[in-house]
Coordinates of C-alpha atoms and ligand atoms in Angstrom, one line a residue:
X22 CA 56.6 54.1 -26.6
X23 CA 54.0 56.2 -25.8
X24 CA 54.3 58.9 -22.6
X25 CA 52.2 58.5 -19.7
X26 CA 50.2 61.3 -19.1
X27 CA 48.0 62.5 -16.0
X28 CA 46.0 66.1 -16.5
X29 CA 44.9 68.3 -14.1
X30 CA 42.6 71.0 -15.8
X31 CA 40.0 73.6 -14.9
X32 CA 38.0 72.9 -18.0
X33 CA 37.4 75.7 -19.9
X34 CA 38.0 75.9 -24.2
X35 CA 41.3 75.7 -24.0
X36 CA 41.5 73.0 -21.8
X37 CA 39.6 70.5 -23.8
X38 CA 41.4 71.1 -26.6
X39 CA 44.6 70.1 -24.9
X40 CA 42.4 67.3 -23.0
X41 CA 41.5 66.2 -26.6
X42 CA 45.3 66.4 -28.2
X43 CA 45.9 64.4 -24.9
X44 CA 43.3 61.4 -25.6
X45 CA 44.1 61.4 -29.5
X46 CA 48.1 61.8 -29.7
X47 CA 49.4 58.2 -30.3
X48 CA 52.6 59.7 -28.4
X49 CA 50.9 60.1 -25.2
X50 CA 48.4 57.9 -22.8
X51 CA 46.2 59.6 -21.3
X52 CA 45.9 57.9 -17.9
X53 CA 43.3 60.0 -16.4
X54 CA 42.3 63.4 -15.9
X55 CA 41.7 65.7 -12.4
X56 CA 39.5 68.7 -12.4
X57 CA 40.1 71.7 -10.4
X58 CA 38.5 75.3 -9.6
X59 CA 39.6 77.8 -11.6
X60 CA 37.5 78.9 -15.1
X61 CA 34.9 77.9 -13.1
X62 CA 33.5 76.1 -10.4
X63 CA 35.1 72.7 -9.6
X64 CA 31.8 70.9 -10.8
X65 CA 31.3 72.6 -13.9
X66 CA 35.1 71.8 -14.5
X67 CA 34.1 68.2 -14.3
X68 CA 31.1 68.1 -16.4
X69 CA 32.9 70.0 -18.8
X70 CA 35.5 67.3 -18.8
X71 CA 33.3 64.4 -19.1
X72 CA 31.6 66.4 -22.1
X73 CA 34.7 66.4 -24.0
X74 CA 35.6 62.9 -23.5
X75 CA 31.9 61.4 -24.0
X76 CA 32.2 64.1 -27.3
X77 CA 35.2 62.2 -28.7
X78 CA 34.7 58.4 -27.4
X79 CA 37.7 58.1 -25.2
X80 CA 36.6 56.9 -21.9
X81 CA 39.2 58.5 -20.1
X82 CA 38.6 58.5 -16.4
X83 CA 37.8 61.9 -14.4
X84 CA 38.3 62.5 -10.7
X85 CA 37.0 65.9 -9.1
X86 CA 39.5 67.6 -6.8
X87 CA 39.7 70.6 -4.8
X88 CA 36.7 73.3 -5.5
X89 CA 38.6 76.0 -3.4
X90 CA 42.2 76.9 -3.1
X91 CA 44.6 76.1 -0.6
X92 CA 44.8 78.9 1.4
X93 CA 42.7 81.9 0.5
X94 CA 39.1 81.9 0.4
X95 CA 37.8 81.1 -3.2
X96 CA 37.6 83.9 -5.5
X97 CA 35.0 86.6 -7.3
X98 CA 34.7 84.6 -10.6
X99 CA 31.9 86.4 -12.9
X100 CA 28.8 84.1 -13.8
X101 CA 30.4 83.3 -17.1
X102 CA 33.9 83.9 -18.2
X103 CA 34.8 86.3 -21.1
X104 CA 37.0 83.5 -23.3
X105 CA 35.9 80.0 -21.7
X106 CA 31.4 80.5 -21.3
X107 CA 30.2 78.4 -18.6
X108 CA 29.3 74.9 -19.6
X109 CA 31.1 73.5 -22.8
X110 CA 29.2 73.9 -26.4
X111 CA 28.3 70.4 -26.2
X112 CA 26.0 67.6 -25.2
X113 CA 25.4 67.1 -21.6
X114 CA 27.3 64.6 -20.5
X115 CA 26.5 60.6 -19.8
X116 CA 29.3 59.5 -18.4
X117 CA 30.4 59.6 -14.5
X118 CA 33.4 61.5 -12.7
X119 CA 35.1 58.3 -10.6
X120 CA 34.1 58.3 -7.0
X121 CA 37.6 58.9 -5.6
X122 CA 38.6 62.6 -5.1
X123 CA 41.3 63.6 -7.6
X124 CA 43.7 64.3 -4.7
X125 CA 43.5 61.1 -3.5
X126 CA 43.8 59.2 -6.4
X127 CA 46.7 61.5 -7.5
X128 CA 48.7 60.5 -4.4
X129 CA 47.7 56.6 -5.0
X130 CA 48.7 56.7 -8.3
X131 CA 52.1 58.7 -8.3
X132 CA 53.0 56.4 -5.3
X133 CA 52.2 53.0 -7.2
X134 CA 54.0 54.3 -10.4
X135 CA 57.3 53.3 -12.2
X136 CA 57.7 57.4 -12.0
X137 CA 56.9 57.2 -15.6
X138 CA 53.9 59.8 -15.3
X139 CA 54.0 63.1 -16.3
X140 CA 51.8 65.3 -14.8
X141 CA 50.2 68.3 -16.6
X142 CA 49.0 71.2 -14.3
X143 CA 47.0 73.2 -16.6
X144 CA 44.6 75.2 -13.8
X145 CA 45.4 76.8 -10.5
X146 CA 47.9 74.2 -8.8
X147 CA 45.7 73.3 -5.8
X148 CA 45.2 69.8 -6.3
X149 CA 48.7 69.6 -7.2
X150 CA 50.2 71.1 -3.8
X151 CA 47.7 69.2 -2.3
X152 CA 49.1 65.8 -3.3
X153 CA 52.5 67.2 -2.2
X154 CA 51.5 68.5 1.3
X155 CA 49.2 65.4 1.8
X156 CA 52.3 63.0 0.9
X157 CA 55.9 65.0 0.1
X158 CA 57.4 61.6 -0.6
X159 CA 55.6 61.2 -3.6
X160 CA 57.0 64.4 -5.3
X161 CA 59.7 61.6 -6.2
X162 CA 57.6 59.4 -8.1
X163 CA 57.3 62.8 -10.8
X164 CA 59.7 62.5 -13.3
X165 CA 58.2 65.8 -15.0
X166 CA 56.0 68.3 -14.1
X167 CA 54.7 70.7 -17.5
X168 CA 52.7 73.3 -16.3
X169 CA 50.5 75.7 -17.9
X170 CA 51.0 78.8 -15.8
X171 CA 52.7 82.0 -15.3
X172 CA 54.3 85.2 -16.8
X173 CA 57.3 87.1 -17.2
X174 CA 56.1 90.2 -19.0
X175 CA 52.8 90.3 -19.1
X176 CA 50.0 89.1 -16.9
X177 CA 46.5 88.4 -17.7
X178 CA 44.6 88.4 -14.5
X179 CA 46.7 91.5 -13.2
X180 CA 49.5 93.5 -14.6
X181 CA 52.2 90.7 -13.8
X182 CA 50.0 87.5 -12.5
X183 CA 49.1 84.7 -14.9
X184 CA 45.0 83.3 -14.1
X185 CA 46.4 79.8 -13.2
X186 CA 49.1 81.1 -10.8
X187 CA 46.8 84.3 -9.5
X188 CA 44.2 81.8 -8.2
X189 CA 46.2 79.9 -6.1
X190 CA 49.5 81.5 -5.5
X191 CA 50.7 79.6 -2.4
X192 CA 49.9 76.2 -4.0
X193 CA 52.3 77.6 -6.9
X194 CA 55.1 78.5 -5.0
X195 CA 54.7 74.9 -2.7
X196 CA 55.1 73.4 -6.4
X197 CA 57.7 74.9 -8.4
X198 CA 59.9 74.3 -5.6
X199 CA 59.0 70.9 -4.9
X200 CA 62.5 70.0 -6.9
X201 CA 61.3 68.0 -9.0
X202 CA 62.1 68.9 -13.0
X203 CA 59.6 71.6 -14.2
X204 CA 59.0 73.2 -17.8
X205 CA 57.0 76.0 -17.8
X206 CA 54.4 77.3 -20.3
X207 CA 53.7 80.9 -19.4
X208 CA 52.0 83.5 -21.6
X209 CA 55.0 84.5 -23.1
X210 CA 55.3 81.5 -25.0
X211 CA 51.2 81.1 -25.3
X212 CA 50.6 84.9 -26.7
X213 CA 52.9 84.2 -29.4
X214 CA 51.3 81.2 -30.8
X215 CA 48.2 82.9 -31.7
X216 CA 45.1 80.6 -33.5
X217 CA 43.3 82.5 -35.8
X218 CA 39.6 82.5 -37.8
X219 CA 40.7 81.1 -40.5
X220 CA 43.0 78.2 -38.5
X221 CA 39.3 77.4 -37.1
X222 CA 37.7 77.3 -40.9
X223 CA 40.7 74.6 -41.5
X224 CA 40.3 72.9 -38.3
X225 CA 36.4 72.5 -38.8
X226 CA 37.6 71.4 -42.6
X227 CA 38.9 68.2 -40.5
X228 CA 35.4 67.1 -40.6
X229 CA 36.7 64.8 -37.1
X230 CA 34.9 65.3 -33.5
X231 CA 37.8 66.9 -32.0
X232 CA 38.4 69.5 -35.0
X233 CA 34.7 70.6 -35.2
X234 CA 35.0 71.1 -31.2
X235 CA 37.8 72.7 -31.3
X236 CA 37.3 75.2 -33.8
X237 CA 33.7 75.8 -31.6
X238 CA 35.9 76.2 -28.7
X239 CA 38.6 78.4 -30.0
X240 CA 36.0 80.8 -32.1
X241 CA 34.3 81.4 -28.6
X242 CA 38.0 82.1 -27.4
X243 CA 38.4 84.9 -30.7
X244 CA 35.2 86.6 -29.2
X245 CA 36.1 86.5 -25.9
X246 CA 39.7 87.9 -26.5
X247 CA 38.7 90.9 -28.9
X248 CA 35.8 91.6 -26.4
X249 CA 37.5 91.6 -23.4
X250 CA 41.8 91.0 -23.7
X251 CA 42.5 91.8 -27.8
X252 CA 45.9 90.7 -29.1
X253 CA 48.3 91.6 -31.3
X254 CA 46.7 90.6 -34.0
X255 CA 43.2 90.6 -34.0
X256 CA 40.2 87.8 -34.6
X257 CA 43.0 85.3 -33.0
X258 CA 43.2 83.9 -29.8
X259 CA 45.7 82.1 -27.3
X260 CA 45.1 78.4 -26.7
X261 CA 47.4 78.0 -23.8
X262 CA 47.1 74.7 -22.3
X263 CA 46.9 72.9 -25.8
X264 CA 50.5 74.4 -26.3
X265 CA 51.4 73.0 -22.9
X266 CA 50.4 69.4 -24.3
X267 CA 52.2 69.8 -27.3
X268 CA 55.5 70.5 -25.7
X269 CA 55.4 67.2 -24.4
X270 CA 54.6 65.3 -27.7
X271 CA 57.9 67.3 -29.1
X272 CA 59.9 69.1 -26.9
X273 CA 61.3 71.2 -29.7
X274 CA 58.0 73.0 -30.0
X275 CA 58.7 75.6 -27.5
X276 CA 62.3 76.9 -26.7
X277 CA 63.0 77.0 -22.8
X278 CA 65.8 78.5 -20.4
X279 CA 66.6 76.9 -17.2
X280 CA 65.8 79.9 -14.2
X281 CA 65.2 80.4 -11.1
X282 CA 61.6 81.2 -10.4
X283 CA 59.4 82.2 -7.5
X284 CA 55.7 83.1 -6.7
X285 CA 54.8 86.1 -5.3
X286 CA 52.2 85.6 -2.0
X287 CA 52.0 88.8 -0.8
X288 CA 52.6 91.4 -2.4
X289 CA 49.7 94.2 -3.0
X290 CA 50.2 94.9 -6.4
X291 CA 52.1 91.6 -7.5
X292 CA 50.1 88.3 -5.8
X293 CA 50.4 85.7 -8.3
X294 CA 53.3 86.8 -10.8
X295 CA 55.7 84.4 -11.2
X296 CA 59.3 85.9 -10.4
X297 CA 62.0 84.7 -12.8
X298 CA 65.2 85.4 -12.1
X299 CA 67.0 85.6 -15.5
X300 CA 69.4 87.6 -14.4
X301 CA 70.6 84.9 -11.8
X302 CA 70.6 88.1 -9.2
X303 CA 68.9 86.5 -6.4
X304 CA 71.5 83.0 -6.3
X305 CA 68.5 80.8 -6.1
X306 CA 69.4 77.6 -7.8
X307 CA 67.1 77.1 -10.8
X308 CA 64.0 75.6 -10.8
X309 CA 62.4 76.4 -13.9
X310 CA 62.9 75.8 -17.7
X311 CA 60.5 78.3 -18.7
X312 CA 59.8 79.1 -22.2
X313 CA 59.9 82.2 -24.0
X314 CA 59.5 81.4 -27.5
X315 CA 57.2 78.7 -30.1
X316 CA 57.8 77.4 -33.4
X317 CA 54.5 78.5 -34.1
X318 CA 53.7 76.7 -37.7
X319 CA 55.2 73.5 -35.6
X320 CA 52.3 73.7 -32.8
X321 CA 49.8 74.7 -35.5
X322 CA 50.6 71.3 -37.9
X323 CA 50.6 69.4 -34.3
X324 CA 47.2 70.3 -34.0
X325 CA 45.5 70.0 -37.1
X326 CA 47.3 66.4 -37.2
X327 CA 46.3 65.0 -33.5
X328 CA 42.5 66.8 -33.8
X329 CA 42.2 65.5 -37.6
X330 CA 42.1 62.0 -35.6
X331 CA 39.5 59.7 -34.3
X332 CA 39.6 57.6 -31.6
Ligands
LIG14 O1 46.0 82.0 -18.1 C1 45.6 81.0 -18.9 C2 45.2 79.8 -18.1 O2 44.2 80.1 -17.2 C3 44.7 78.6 -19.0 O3 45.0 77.4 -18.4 C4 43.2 78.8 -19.0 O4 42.5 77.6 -19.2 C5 43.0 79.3 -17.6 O5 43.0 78.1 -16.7
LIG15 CA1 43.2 75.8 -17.9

């Protein structure tokens, strides 16, 4: 039986490759997808969207949400972003986002369910918090949230602060303690599992839609990352939020441990990190299984399978 899927996205490259793995994976139905500010501007998010989805033939619908966070006033983003670009390498789009803002349709949709949706935060958790401070009762209709976000060792948007959590860091705190069950893909997990060049060559080998795009997507990601954020290893890139997907498809593809974590709102050096208490110090019950490790070849054979699809 397939799982119910909502995402929530700030559609950048690594985005609609997990939008993509979403729409293809017989294991998951796609229900709809919610765009946020974050890579870029809320609008751009949501023809970027509708371009990966007209790309790949899956008319999944797409309902804009909010274009500034919660609390503070929206941030310095540059003109184009080092790893996602601006608009997606593809066609403009010719399809429509749904007239209903994503918040809305969130709250309508969570409260009609049989609480068999799982919902996919991969961008700033605004529309997210928003559906939860618009209607708390509906935090019960989640069975699972699996979020894209945060860091225990290393940031990327400052030393400690994940992008996705740094944006919007009281919406991320309202929401991994809304008590509802929460697994957590931060960079620890993301920087290990590393796409490289030549996964892209094999990728666009596919000869599908989705693995052309993707290997477009992820070689923008390899400049962007040696340009401006070089790994370990270089000519390879992160793709975070495809990871994210994955871990719902098979749960054994990331390795988790149940925590307590927090989000840091105001602190100087430390707005955004995500505070996990591993060392069970602080006696907050935990919140969080957050990963910290990938079965790397695992994700990699995941998504040369789903993207080798059509639809
Ligand atoms: O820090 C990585 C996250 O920030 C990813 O979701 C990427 O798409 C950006 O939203
Ligand atoms: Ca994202």
């Amino acid at each position: 039986m397939a799982t119910k899927v909502i995402l929530d996205v700030d559609t950048g490259t690594d985005d609609a490759v997990a939008l993509m793995i979403a729409a293809l994976s017989p294991d998951l139905k796609l229900l709809g997808a919610t765009t946020v500010v974050g890579n870029c501007p809320c609008t751009i998010c949501t023809e970027n969207t509708l371009r990966v989805f007209d790309h790949i033939g899956v008319p999944i619908p797409v309902y804009q949400g909010m274009v500034e966070p919660m609390v503070r006033p929206d941030f310095d983003r540059p003109e184009e972003s080092e790893v996602h670009g601006k608009y997606l390498d593809l066609p403009e789009s010719t399809s429509q986002a749904q007239a209903q803002h994503a918040v809305d349709w969130l709250v309508e949709t969570f409260s009609a369910s049989a609480g068999d949706i799982t919902l996919v935060p991969v961008g700033p958790l605004t529309n997210v918090a928003m559906m939860l401070r618009h209607c708390p009762e509906v935090a019960a209709q989640i069975p699972e949230l699996v979020i894209m976000g945060g860091a225990h060792h290393i940031g990327n948007r400052s030393a400690l602060a994940e992008f996705n959590i740094w944006v919007d860091p009281e919406a991320a705190r309202l929401v991994v303690n809304c008590g509802r069950p929460i697994r957590m893909v931060p960079l620890d997990a993301t920087h290990k599992a590393l796409i490289s060049a030549e996964d892209c060559q094999q990728l666009r080998g596919l000869g599908t839609p989705a693995a052309t795009a993707a290997a477009t997507f992820i070689e923008r990601r390899i400049e962007g990352y040696d340009r401006s954020q070089p790994m370990k290893i270089l000519n390879t890139a992160p793709v975070h939020d495809a990871l994210a997907v994955c871990a719902i498809i098979d749960p054994t593809v990331i390795k988790t441990e149940l925590i307590a974590v927090d989000v840091e709102t105001k602190g100087e050096l430390t707005d955004g990190a995500t505070i996990c208490d591993f060392g069970n110090r602080t006696g907050k019950a935990p919140n969080v299984h957050f990963a910290m490790d990938v079965d790397v070849p695992k994700f990699k054979e995941m998504m040369f399978d789903i993207l080798g699809r059509r639809a």
